[in-house]
Amino acid sequence: TYEDAGNFSMGLAPVKDEGLWGYVDKDGNEVIDTKYLEASEFYTDGYAYVTNVDGSVMIINTTGDMAALGSASAIDKILK
């Protein structure tokens, strides 16, 4: 049982366990470890924002691989 959960998008949903967020698939399998302070739902382009425990913000893909790293404002500039 998770403390909190978001909606499914791109086959994954963010879930919170012991204060940290990760992602599960529709079968309930943990696909991306619960290791983030914050985690968005995946956007239609297959990427999500996550915040690491050190406060840095990353964009990850649906396998958990990092696509970009920086501050939220820097990442927003990359995406525009």
PDB file of N, CA, C and O in Angstrom:
ATOM      1  N   THR A   1       0.841  -1.180   0.000  1.00  0.00           N
ATOM      2  CA  THR A   1       0.000   0.000   0.000  1.00  0.00           C
ATOM      3  C   THR A   1       0.885   1.241   0.000  1.00  0.00           C
ATOM      4  O   THR A   1       1.858   1.311   0.745  1.00  0.00           O
ATOM      5  N   TYR A   2       0.524   2.197  -0.831  1.00  0.00           N
ATOM      6  CA  TYR A   2       1.306   3.428  -0.957  1.00  0.00           C
ATOM      7  C   TYR A   2       0.643   4.574  -0.204  1.00  0.00           C
ATOM      8  O   TYR A   2      -0.575   4.598  -0.023  1.00  0.00           O
ATOM      9  N   GLU A   3       1.451   5.534   0.231  1.00  0.00           N
ATOM     10  CA  GLU A   3       0.959   6.709   0.955  1.00  0.00           C
ATOM     11  C   GLU A   3       0.145   7.617   0.046  1.00  0.00           C
ATOM     12  O   GLU A   3      -0.791   8.280   0.480  1.00  0.00           O
ATOM     13  N   ASP A   4       0.549   7.677  -1.223  1.00  0.00           N
ATOM     14  CA  ASP A   4      -0.103   8.554  -2.184  1.00  0.00           C
ATOM     15  C   ASP A   4       0.198   8.013  -3.574  1.00  0.00           C
ATOM     16  O   ASP A   4       1.145   7.240  -3.755  1.00  0.00           O
ATOM     17  N   ALA A   5      -0.584   8.417  -4.543  1.00  0.00           N
ATOM     18  CA  ALA A   5      -0.365   7.982  -5.918  1.00  0.00           C
ATOM     19  C   ALA A   5      -0.965   8.994  -6.871  1.00  0.00           C
ATOM     20  O   ALA A   5      -1.913   9.709  -6.536  1.00  0.00           O
ATOM     21  N   GLY A   6      -0.392   9.050  -8.063  1.00  0.00           N
ATOM     22  CA  GLY A   6      -0.921   9.902  -9.113  1.00  0.00           C
ATOM     23  C   GLY A   6      -1.640   9.062 -10.151  1.00  0.00           C
ATOM     24  O   GLY A   6      -1.843   7.849  -9.968  1.00  0.00           O
ATOM     25  N   ASN A   7      -2.001   9.690 -11.246  1.00  0.00           N
ATOM     26  CA  ASN A   7      -2.716   9.020 -12.323  1.00  0.00           C
ATOM     27  C   ASN A   7      -1.743   8.311 -13.261  1.00  0.00           C
ATOM     28  O   ASN A   7      -0.599   8.722 -13.409  1.00  0.00           O
ATOM     29  N   PHE A   8      -2.244   7.279 -13.917  1.00  0.00           N
ATOM     30  CA  PHE A   8      -1.451   6.585 -14.921  1.00  0.00           C
ATOM     31  C   PHE A   8      -1.332   7.443 -16.173  1.00  0.00           C
ATOM     32  O   PHE A   8      -2.297   8.062 -16.615  1.00  0.00           O
ATOM     33  N   SER A   9      -0.133   7.460 -16.703  1.00  0.00           N
ATOM     34  CA  SER A   9       0.152   8.135 -17.957  1.00  0.00           C
ATOM     35  C   SER A   9       1.340   7.422 -18.581  1.00  0.00           C
ATOM     36  O   SER A   9       2.314   7.118 -17.884  1.00  0.00           O
ATOM     37  N   MET A  10       1.262   7.117 -19.847  1.00  0.00           N
ATOM     38  CA  MET A  10       2.324   6.376 -20.542  1.00  0.00           C
ATOM     39  C   MET A  10       2.564   5.023 -19.873  1.00  0.00           C
ATOM     40  O   MET A  10       3.675   4.503 -19.851  1.00  0.00           O
ATOM     41  N   GLY A  11       1.513   4.454 -19.271  1.00  0.00           N
ATOM     42  CA  GLY A  11       1.600   3.140 -18.658  1.00  0.00           C
ATOM     43  C   GLY A  11       2.164   3.106 -17.253  1.00  0.00           C
ATOM     44  O   GLY A  11       2.293   2.039 -16.667  1.00  0.00           O
ATOM     45  N   LEU A  12       2.508   4.285 -16.699  1.00  0.00           N
ATOM     46  CA  LEU A  12       3.089   4.349 -15.357  1.00  0.00           C
ATOM     47  C   LEU A  12       2.349   5.362 -14.489  1.00  0.00           C
ATOM     48  O   LEU A  12       1.804   6.340 -14.990  1.00  0.00           O
ATOM     49  N   ALA A  13       2.383   5.137 -13.184  1.00  0.00           N
ATOM     50  CA  ALA A  13       1.801   6.077 -12.223  1.00  0.00           C
ATOM     51  C   ALA A  13       2.832   6.376 -11.137  1.00  0.00           C
ATOM     52  O   ALA A  13       3.518   5.467 -10.665  1.00  0.00           O
ATOM     53  N   PRO A  14       2.933   7.656 -10.746  1.00  0.00           N
ATOM     54  CA  PRO A  14       3.817   7.968  -9.621  1.00  0.00           C
ATOM     55  C   PRO A  14       3.198   7.466  -8.318  1.00  0.00           C
ATOM     56  O   PRO A  14       1.985   7.572  -8.121  1.00  0.00           O
ATOM     57  N   VAL A  15       4.028   6.913  -7.445  1.00  0.00           N
ATOM     58  CA  VAL A  15       3.572   6.423  -6.142  1.00  0.00           C
ATOM     59  C   VAL A  15       4.549   6.873  -5.062  1.00  0.00           C
ATOM     60  O   VAL A  15       5.747   6.995  -5.302  1.00  0.00           O
ATOM     61  N   LYS A  16       4.004   7.106  -3.878  1.00  0.00           N
ATOM     62  CA  LYS A  16       4.813   7.557  -2.753  1.00  0.00           C
ATOM     63  C   LYS A  16       4.873   6.462  -1.697  1.00  0.00           C
ATOM     64  O   LYS A  16       3.844   5.935  -1.263  1.00  0.00           O
ATOM     65  N   ASP A  17       6.105   6.125  -1.285  1.00  0.00           N
ATOM     66  CA  ASP A  17       6.326   5.103  -0.272  1.00  0.00           C
ATOM     67  C   ASP A  17       7.418   5.590   0.675  1.00  0.00           C
ATOM     68  O   ASP A  17       8.512   5.939   0.225  1.00  0.00           O
ATOM     69  N   GLU A  18       7.106   5.631   1.952  1.00  0.00           N
ATOM     70  CA  GLU A  18       8.034   6.102   2.980  1.00  0.00           C
ATOM     71  C   GLU A  18       8.604   7.479   2.638  1.00  0.00           C
ATOM     72  O   GLU A  18       9.798   7.738   2.798  1.00  0.00           O
ATOM     73  N   GLY A  19       7.734   8.355   2.126  1.00  0.00           N
ATOM     74  CA  GLY A  19       8.103   9.740   1.868  1.00  0.00           C
ATOM     75  C   GLY A  19       8.786  10.000   0.542  1.00  0.00           C
ATOM     76  O   GLY A  19       9.083  11.141   0.219  1.00  0.00           O
ATOM     77  N   LEU A  20       9.043   8.961  -0.243  1.00  0.00           N
ATOM     78  CA  LEU A  20       9.719   9.143  -1.527  1.00  0.00           C
ATOM     79  C   LEU A  20       8.863   8.593  -2.663  1.00  0.00           C
ATOM     80  O   LEU A  20       8.086   7.660  -2.483  1.00  0.00           O
ATOM     81  N   TRP A  21       9.051   9.187  -3.844  1.00  0.00           N
ATOM     82  CA  TRP A  21       8.248   8.848  -5.008  1.00  0.00           C
ATOM     83  C   TRP A  21       9.011   7.988  -6.009  1.00  0.00           C
ATOM     84  O   TRP A  21      10.214   8.118  -6.160  1.00  0.00           O
ATOM     85  N   GLY A  22       8.279   7.134  -6.686  1.00  0.00           N
ATOM     86  CA  GLY A  22       8.775   6.328  -7.793  1.00  0.00           C
ATOM     87  C   GLY A  22       7.603   6.053  -8.718  1.00  0.00           C
ATOM     88  O   GLY A  22       6.585   6.749  -8.670  1.00  0.00           O
ATOM     89  N   TYR A  23       7.702   5.019  -9.540  1.00  0.00           N
ATOM     90  CA  TYR A  23       6.656   4.733 -10.520  1.00  0.00           C
ATOM     91  C   TYR A  23       6.362   3.240 -10.580  1.00  0.00           C
ATOM     92  O   TYR A  23       7.266   2.419 -10.489  1.00  0.00           O
ATOM     93  N   VAL A  24       5.083   2.924 -10.745  1.00  0.00           N
ATOM     94  CA  VAL A  24       4.641   1.544 -10.935  1.00  0.00           C
ATOM     95  C   VAL A  24       3.912   1.419 -12.264  1.00  0.00           C
ATOM     96  O   VAL A  24       3.375   2.398 -12.790  1.00  0.00           O
ATOM     97  N   ASP A  25       3.901   0.182 -12.793  1.00  0.00           N
ATOM     98  CA  ASP A  25       3.119  -0.073 -13.997  1.00  0.00           C
ATOM     99  C   ASP A  25       1.714  -0.500 -13.594  1.00  0.00           C
ATOM    100  O   ASP A  25       1.397  -0.587 -12.407  1.00  0.00           O
ATOM    101  N   LYS A  26       0.885  -0.780 -14.588  1.00  0.00           N
ATOM    102  CA  LYS A  26      -0.519  -1.102 -14.308  1.00  0.00           C
ATOM    103  C   LYS A  26      -0.705  -2.421 -13.568  1.00  0.00           C
ATOM    104  O   LYS A  26      -1.759  -2.670 -13.003  1.00  0.00           O
ATOM    105  N   ASP A  27       0.329  -3.258 -13.544  1.00  0.00           N
ATOM    106  CA  ASP A  27       0.273  -4.505 -12.781  1.00  0.00           C
ATOM    107  C   ASP A  27       0.759  -4.326 -11.347  1.00  0.00           C
ATOM    108  O   ASP A  27       0.794  -5.283 -10.575  1.00  0.00           O
ATOM    109  N   GLY A  28       1.173  -3.098 -11.006  1.00  0.00           N
ATOM    110  CA  GLY A  28       1.657  -2.823  -9.657  1.00  0.00           C
ATOM    111  C   GLY A  28       3.135  -3.070  -9.458  1.00  0.00           C
ATOM    112  O   GLY A  28       3.634  -2.970  -8.338  1.00  0.00           O
ATOM    113  N   ASN A  29       3.844  -3.397 -10.536  1.00  0.00           N
ATOM    114  CA  ASN A  29       5.286  -3.615 -10.433  1.00  0.00           C
ATOM    115  C   ASN A  29       6.017  -2.283 -10.353  1.00  0.00           C
ATOM    116  O   ASN A  29       5.732  -1.372 -11.142  1.00  0.00           O
ATOM    117  N   GLU A  30       6.942  -2.177  -9.416  1.00  0.00           N
ATOM    118  CA  GLU A  30       7.739  -0.954  -9.305  1.00  0.00           C
ATOM    119  C   GLU A  30       8.746  -0.928 -10.451  1.00  0.00           C
ATOM    120  O   GLU A  30       9.648  -1.748 -10.522  1.00  0.00           O
ATOM    121  N   VAL A  31       8.560   0.031 -11.350  1.00  0.00           N
ATOM    122  CA  VAL A  31       9.398   0.142 -12.547  1.00  0.00           C
ATOM    123  C   VAL A  31      10.563   1.098 -12.306  1.00  0.00           C
ATOM    124  O   VAL A  31      11.670   0.877 -12.776  1.00  0.00           O
ATOM    125  N   ILE A  32      10.291   2.168 -11.566  1.00  0.00           N
ATOM    126  CA  ILE A  32      11.319   3.148 -11.207  1.00  0.00           C
ATOM    127  C   ILE A  32      11.279   3.277  -9.690  1.00  0.00           C
ATOM    128  O   ILE A  32      10.233   3.570  -9.106  1.00  0.00           O
ATOM    129  N   ASP A  33      12.416   3.026  -9.047  1.00  0.00           N
ATOM    130  CA  ASP A  33      12.500   2.996  -7.584  1.00  0.00           C
ATOM    131  C   ASP A  33      11.941   4.258  -6.933  1.00  0.00           C
ATOM    132  O   ASP A  33      12.057   5.365  -7.481  1.00  0.00           O
ATOM    133  N   THR A  34      11.395   4.091  -5.734  1.00  0.00           N
ATOM    134  CA  THR A  34      10.922   5.229  -4.939  1.00  0.00           C
ATOM    135  C   THR A  34      12.134   5.881  -4.291  1.00  0.00           C
ATOM    136  O   THR A  34      12.600   5.454  -3.240  1.00  0.00           O
ATOM    137  N   LYS A  35      12.636   6.943  -4.951  1.00  0.00           N
ATOM    138  CA  LYS A  35      13.837   7.622  -4.477  1.00  0.00           C
ATOM    139  C   LYS A  35      13.806   9.131  -4.693  1.00  0.00           C
ATOM    140  O   LYS A  35      14.799   9.802  -4.477  1.00  0.00           O
ATOM    141  N   TYR A  36      12.645   9.664  -5.103  1.00  0.00           N
ATOM    142  CA  TYR A  36      12.534  11.084  -5.416  1.00  0.00           C
ATOM    143  C   TYR A  36      11.657  11.812  -4.401  1.00  0.00           C
ATOM    144  O   TYR A  36      10.677  11.250  -3.913  1.00  0.00           O
ATOM    145  N   LEU A  37      12.004  13.074  -4.108  1.00  0.00           N
ATOM    146  CA  LEU A  37      11.179  13.888  -3.209  1.00  0.00           C
ATOM    147  C   LEU A  37       9.851  14.259  -3.859  1.00  0.00           C
ATOM    148  O   LEU A  37       8.833  14.378  -3.183  1.00  0.00           O
ATOM    149  N   GLU A  38       9.874  14.453  -5.180  1.00  0.00           N
ATOM    150  CA  GLU A  38       8.669  14.783  -5.940  1.00  0.00           C
ATOM    151  C   GLU A  38       8.745  14.079  -7.288  1.00  0.00           C
ATOM    152  O   GLU A  38       9.845  13.847  -7.799  1.00  0.00           O
ATOM    153  N   ALA A  39       7.591  13.784  -7.854  1.00  0.00           N
ATOM    154  CA  ALA A  39       7.552  13.146  -9.171  1.00  0.00           C
ATOM    155  C   ALA A  39       6.254  13.526  -9.867  1.00  0.00           C
ATOM    156  O   ALA A  39       5.176  13.403  -9.283  1.00  0.00           O
ATOM    157  N   SER A  40       6.358  13.986 -11.099  1.00  0.00           N
ATOM    158  CA  SER A  40       5.172  14.327 -11.877  1.00  0.00           C
ATOM    159  C   SER A  40       4.665  13.082 -12.597  1.00  0.00           C
ATOM    160  O   SER A  40       5.333  12.049 -12.647  1.00  0.00           O
ATOM    161  N   GLU A  41       3.490  13.200 -13.156  1.00  0.00           N
ATOM    162  CA  GLU A  41       3.019  12.167 -14.068  1.00  0.00           C
ATOM    163  C   GLU A  41       3.814  12.318 -15.361  1.00  0.00           C
ATOM    164  O   GLU A  41       4.390  13.370 -15.627  1.00  0.00           O
ATOM    165  N   PHE A  42       3.862  11.268 -16.158  1.00  0.00           N
ATOM    166  CA  PHE A  42       4.555  11.349 -17.436  1.00  0.00           C
ATOM    167  C   PHE A  42       3.703  12.137 -18.426  1.00  0.00           C
ATOM    168  O   PHE A  42       2.484  11.985 -18.469  1.00  0.00           O
ATOM    169  N   TYR A  43       4.376  12.968 -19.194  1.00  0.00           N
ATOM    170  CA  TYR A  43       3.707  13.725 -20.239  1.00  0.00           C
ATOM    171  C   TYR A  43       3.638  12.860 -21.497  1.00  0.00           C
ATOM    172  O   TYR A  43       4.299  11.828 -21.599  1.00  0.00           O
ATOM    173  N   THR A  44       2.861  13.286 -22.478  1.00  0.00           N
ATOM    174  CA  THR A  44       2.659  12.486 -23.688  1.00  0.00           C
ATOM    175  C   THR A  44       3.942  12.287 -24.483  1.00  0.00           C
ATOM    176  O   THR A  44       4.015  11.393 -25.322  1.00  0.00           O
ATOM    177  N   ASP A  45       4.969  13.103 -24.212  1.00  0.00           N
ATOM    178  CA  ASP A  45       6.248  12.915 -24.899  1.00  0.00           C
ATOM    179  C   ASP A  45       7.102  11.832 -24.234  1.00  0.00           C
ATOM    180  O   ASP A  45       8.205  11.537 -24.680  1.00  0.00           O
ATOM    181  N   GLY A  46       6.590  11.238 -23.128  1.00  0.00           N
ATOM    182  CA  GLY A  46       7.305  10.155 -22.461  1.00  0.00           C
ATOM    183  C   GLY A  46       8.285  10.596 -21.394  1.00  0.00           C
ATOM    184  O   GLY A  46       9.105   9.806 -20.944  1.00  0.00           O
ATOM    185  N   TYR A  47       8.191  11.854 -20.946  1.00  0.00           N
ATOM    186  CA  TYR A  47       9.105  12.369 -19.930  1.00  0.00           C
ATOM    187  C   TYR A  47       8.340  12.880 -18.720  1.00  0.00           C
ATOM    188  O   TYR A  47       7.193  13.308 -18.823  1.00  0.00           O
ATOM    189  N   ALA A  48       9.011  12.836 -17.557  1.00  0.00           N
ATOM    190  CA  ALA A  48       8.439  13.332 -16.305  1.00  0.00           C
ATOM    191  C   ALA A  48       9.498  14.129 -15.555  1.00  0.00           C
ATOM    192  O   ALA A  48      10.703  13.895 -15.709  1.00  0.00           O
ATOM    193  N   TYR A  49       9.051  15.078 -14.743  1.00  0.00           N
ATOM    194  CA  TYR A  49       9.926  15.822 -13.842  1.00  0.00           C
ATOM    195  C   TYR A  49      10.031  15.075 -12.529  1.00  0.00           C
ATOM    196  O   TYR A  49       9.020  14.595 -12.005  1.00  0.00           O
ATOM    197  N   VAL A  50      11.232  14.991 -11.979  1.00  0.00           N
ATOM    198  CA  VAL A  50      11.421  14.445 -10.634  1.00  0.00           C
ATOM    199  C   VAL A  50      12.396  15.350  -9.876  1.00  0.00           C
ATOM    200  O   VAL A  50      13.250  15.995 -10.480  1.00  0.00           O
ATOM    201  N   THR A  51      12.254  15.388  -8.559  1.00  0.00           N
ATOM    202  CA  THR A  51      13.170  16.134  -7.711  1.00  0.00           C
ATOM    203  C   THR A  51      13.946  15.147  -6.851  1.00  0.00           C
ATOM    204  O   THR A  51      13.348  14.330  -6.139  1.00  0.00           O
ATOM    205  N   ASN A  52      15.261  15.202  -6.961  1.00  0.00           N
ATOM    206  CA  ASN A  52      16.135  14.328  -6.173  1.00  0.00           C
ATOM    207  C   ASN A  52      16.194  14.795  -4.726  1.00  0.00           C
ATOM    208  O   ASN A  52      15.833  15.930  -4.410  1.00  0.00           O
ATOM    209  N   VAL A  53      16.692  13.942  -3.834  1.00  0.00           N
ATOM    210  CA  VAL A  53      16.792  14.292  -2.421  1.00  0.00           C
ATOM    211  C   VAL A  53      17.747  15.456  -2.187  1.00  0.00           C
ATOM    212  O   VAL A  53      17.642  16.141  -1.172  1.00  0.00           O
ATOM    213  N   ASP A  54      18.665  15.724  -3.127  1.00  0.00           N
ATOM    214  CA  ASP A  54      19.562  16.876  -2.984  1.00  0.00           C
ATOM    215  C   ASP A  54      18.935  18.166  -3.515  1.00  0.00           C
ATOM    216  O   ASP A  54      19.573  19.220  -3.505  1.00  0.00           O
ATOM    217  N   GLY A  55      17.684  18.089  -3.983  1.00  0.00           N
ATOM    218  CA  GLY A  55      16.965  19.263  -4.460  1.00  0.00           C
ATOM    219  C   GLY A  55      17.110  19.528  -5.951  1.00  0.00           C
ATOM    220  O   GLY A  55      16.421  20.385  -6.491  1.00  0.00           O
ATOM    221  N   SER A  56      17.985  18.799  -6.628  1.00  0.00           N
ATOM    222  CA  SER A  56      18.122  18.991  -8.071  1.00  0.00           C
ATOM    223  C   SER A  56      16.910  18.398  -8.783  1.00  0.00           C
ATOM    224  O   SER A  56      16.274  17.457  -8.299  1.00  0.00           O
ATOM    225  N   VAL A  57      16.596  18.968  -9.923  1.00  0.00           N
ATOM    226  CA  VAL A  57      15.442  18.536 -10.706  1.00  0.00           C
ATOM    227  C   VAL A  57      15.948  17.831 -11.958  1.00  0.00           C
ATOM    228  O   VAL A  57      16.908  18.276 -12.589  1.00  0.00           O
ATOM    229  N   MET A  58      15.305  16.731 -12.300  1.00  0.00           N
ATOM    230  CA  MET A  58      15.671  15.984 -13.502  1.00  0.00           C
ATOM    231  C   MET A  58      14.430  15.751 -14.342  1.00  0.00           C
ATOM    232  O   MET A  58      13.316  15.741 -13.829  1.00  0.00           O
ATOM    233  N   ILE A  59      14.677  15.534 -15.608  1.00  0.00           N
ATOM    234  CA  ILE A  59      13.657  14.984 -16.482  1.00  0.00           C
ATOM    235  C   ILE A  59      14.088  13.553 -16.756  1.00  0.00           C
ATOM    236  O   ILE A  59      15.248  13.298 -17.096  1.00  0.00           O
ATOM    237  N   ILE A  60      13.157  12.611 -16.556  1.00  0.00           N
ATOM    238  CA  ILE A  60      13.461  11.201 -16.800  1.00  0.00           C
ATOM    239  C   ILE A  60      12.510  10.643 -17.855  1.00  0.00           C
ATOM    240  O   ILE A  60      11.427  11.189 -18.083  1.00  0.00           O
ATOM    241  N   ASN A  61      12.940   9.539 -18.470  1.00  0.00           N
ATOM    242  CA  ASN A  61      12.053   8.835 -19.394  1.00  0.00           C
ATOM    243  C   ASN A  61      11.370   7.692 -18.650  1.00  0.00           C
ATOM    244  O   ASN A  61      11.570   7.520 -17.451  1.00  0.00           O
ATOM    245  N   THR A  62      10.580   6.917 -19.368  1.00  0.00           N
ATOM    246  CA  THR A  62       9.774   5.886 -18.714  1.00  0.00           C
ATOM    247  C   THR A  62      10.579   4.694 -18.198  1.00  0.00           C
ATOM    248  O   THR A  62      10.024   3.832 -17.522  1.00  0.00           O
ATOM    249  N   THR A  63      11.883   4.662 -18.468  1.00  0.00           N
ATOM    250  CA  THR A  63      12.728   3.623 -17.875  1.00  0.00           C
ATOM    251  C   THR A  63      13.537   4.180 -16.704  1.00  0.00           C
ATOM    252  O   THR A  63      14.311   3.457 -16.085  1.00  0.00           O
ATOM    253  N   GLY A  64      13.371   5.477 -16.424  1.00  0.00           N
ATOM    254  CA  GLY A  64      14.077   6.105 -15.311  1.00  0.00           C
ATOM    255  C   GLY A  64      15.400   6.725 -15.698  1.00  0.00           C
ATOM    256  O   GLY A  64      16.106   7.260 -14.848  1.00  0.00           O
ATOM    257  N   ASP A  65      15.755   6.650 -16.983  1.00  0.00           N
ATOM    258  CA  ASP A  65      17.003   7.263 -17.432  1.00  0.00           C
ATOM    259  C   ASP A  65      16.869   8.778 -17.465  1.00  0.00           C
ATOM    260  O   ASP A  65      15.822   9.309 -17.860  1.00  0.00           O
ATOM    261  N   MET A  66      17.926   9.468 -17.063  1.00  0.00           N
ATOM    262  CA  MET A  66      17.918  10.926 -17.017  1.00  0.00           C
ATOM    263  C   MET A  66      18.008  11.504 -18.426  1.00  0.00           C
ATOM    264  O   MET A  66      18.848  11.106 -19.223  1.00  0.00           O
ATOM    265  N   ALA A  67      17.131  12.461 -18.717  1.00  0.00           N
ATOM    266  CA  ALA A  67      17.167  13.156 -19.998  1.00  0.00           C
ATOM    267  C   ALA A  67      17.744  14.560 -19.833  1.00  0.00           C
ATOM    268  O   ALA A  67      18.327  15.104 -20.759  1.00  0.00           O
ATOM    269  N   ALA A  68      17.594  15.155 -18.642  1.00  0.00           N
ATOM    270  CA  ALA A  68      18.131  16.488 -18.355  1.00  0.00           C
ATOM    271  C   ALA A  68      18.237  16.647 -16.847  1.00  0.00           C
ATOM    272  O   ALA A  68      17.487  16.043 -16.089  1.00  0.00           O
ATOM    273  N   LEU A  69      19.189  17.485 -16.420  1.00  0.00           N
ATOM    274  CA  LEU A  69      19.421  17.735 -15.000  1.00  0.00           C
ATOM    275  C   LEU A  69      19.660  19.215 -14.805  1.00  0.00           C
ATOM    276  O   LEU A  69      20.340  19.844 -15.609  1.00  0.00           O
ATOM    277  N   GLY A  70      19.116  19.792 -13.749  1.00  0.00           N
ATOM    278  CA  GLY A  70      19.339  21.200 -13.450  1.00  0.00           C
ATOM    279  C   GLY A  70      18.278  21.716 -12.511  1.00  0.00           C
ATOM    280  O   GLY A  70      17.569  20.954 -11.864  1.00  0.00           O
ATOM    281  N   SER A  71      18.165  23.027 -12.463  1.00  0.00           N
ATOM    282  CA  SER A  71      17.107  23.638 -11.663  1.00  0.00           C
ATOM    283  C   SER A  71      15.816  23.602 -12.471  1.00  0.00           C
ATOM    284  O   SER A  71      15.838  23.455 -13.693  1.00  0.00           O
ATOM    285  N   ALA A  72      14.694  23.749 -11.801  1.00  0.00           N
ATOM    286  CA  ALA A  72      13.410  23.737 -12.505  1.00  0.00           C
ATOM    287  C   ALA A  72      13.354  24.841 -13.552  1.00  0.00           C
ATOM    288  O   ALA A  72      12.880  24.630 -14.666  1.00  0.00           O
ATOM    289  N   SER A  73      13.861  26.041 -13.233  1.00  0.00           N
ATOM    290  CA  SER A  73      13.805  27.141 -14.198  1.00  0.00           C
ATOM    291  C   SER A  73      14.711  26.870 -15.390  1.00  0.00           C
ATOM    292  O   SER A  73      14.379  27.194 -16.531  1.00  0.00           O
ATOM    293  N   ALA A  74      15.880  26.247 -15.162  1.00  0.00           N
ATOM    294  CA  ALA A  74      16.768  25.918 -16.272  1.00  0.00           C
ATOM    295  C   ALA A  74      16.148  24.872 -17.183  1.00  0.00           C
ATOM    296  O   ALA A  74      16.234  24.968 -18.405  1.00  0.00           O
ATOM    297  N   ILE A  75      15.503  23.888 -16.601  1.00  0.00           N
ATOM    298  CA  ILE A  75      14.870  22.853 -17.408  1.00  0.00           C
ATOM    299  C   ILE A  75      13.714  23.450 -18.188  1.00  0.00           C
ATOM    300  O   ILE A  75      13.521  23.121 -19.362  1.00  0.00           O
ATOM    301  N   ASP A  76      12.940  24.346 -17.577  1.00  0.00           N
ATOM    302  CA  ASP A  76      11.849  24.998 -18.309  1.00  0.00           C
ATOM    303  C   ASP A  76      12.375  25.730 -19.529  1.00  0.00           C
ATOM    304  O   ASP A  76      11.763  25.707 -20.589  1.00  0.00           O
ATOM    305  N   LYS A  77      13.531  26.369 -19.407  1.00  0.00           N
ATOM    306  CA  LYS A  77      14.126  27.080 -20.549  1.00  0.00           C
ATOM    307  C   LYS A  77      14.526  26.118 -21.641  1.00  0.00           C
ATOM    308  O   LYS A  77      14.373  26.401 -22.834  1.00  0.00           O
ATOM    309  N   ILE A  78      15.020  24.930 -21.281  1.00  0.00           N
ATOM    310  CA  ILE A  78      15.397  23.919 -22.264  1.00  0.00           C
ATOM    311  C   ILE A  78      14.183  23.481 -23.057  1.00  0.00           C
ATOM    312  O   ILE A  78      14.238  23.283 -24.267  1.00  0.00           O
ATOM    313  N   LEU A  79      13.054  23.326 -22.369  1.00  0.00           N
ATOM    314  CA  LEU A  79      11.858  22.799 -22.990  1.00  0.00           C
ATOM    315  C   LEU A  79      11.150  23.811 -23.885  1.00  0.00           C
ATOM    316  O   LEU A  79      10.328  23.433 -24.701  1.00  0.00           O
ATOM    317  N   LYS A  80      11.459  25.094 -23.745  1.00  0.00           N
ATOM    318  CA  LYS A  80      10.762  26.130 -24.526  1.00  0.00           C
ATOM    319  C   LYS A  80      11.420  26.396 -25.834  1.00  0.00           C
ATOM    320  O   LYS A  80      12.470  26.108 -26.165  1.00  0.00           O
TER     321      LYS A  80
END
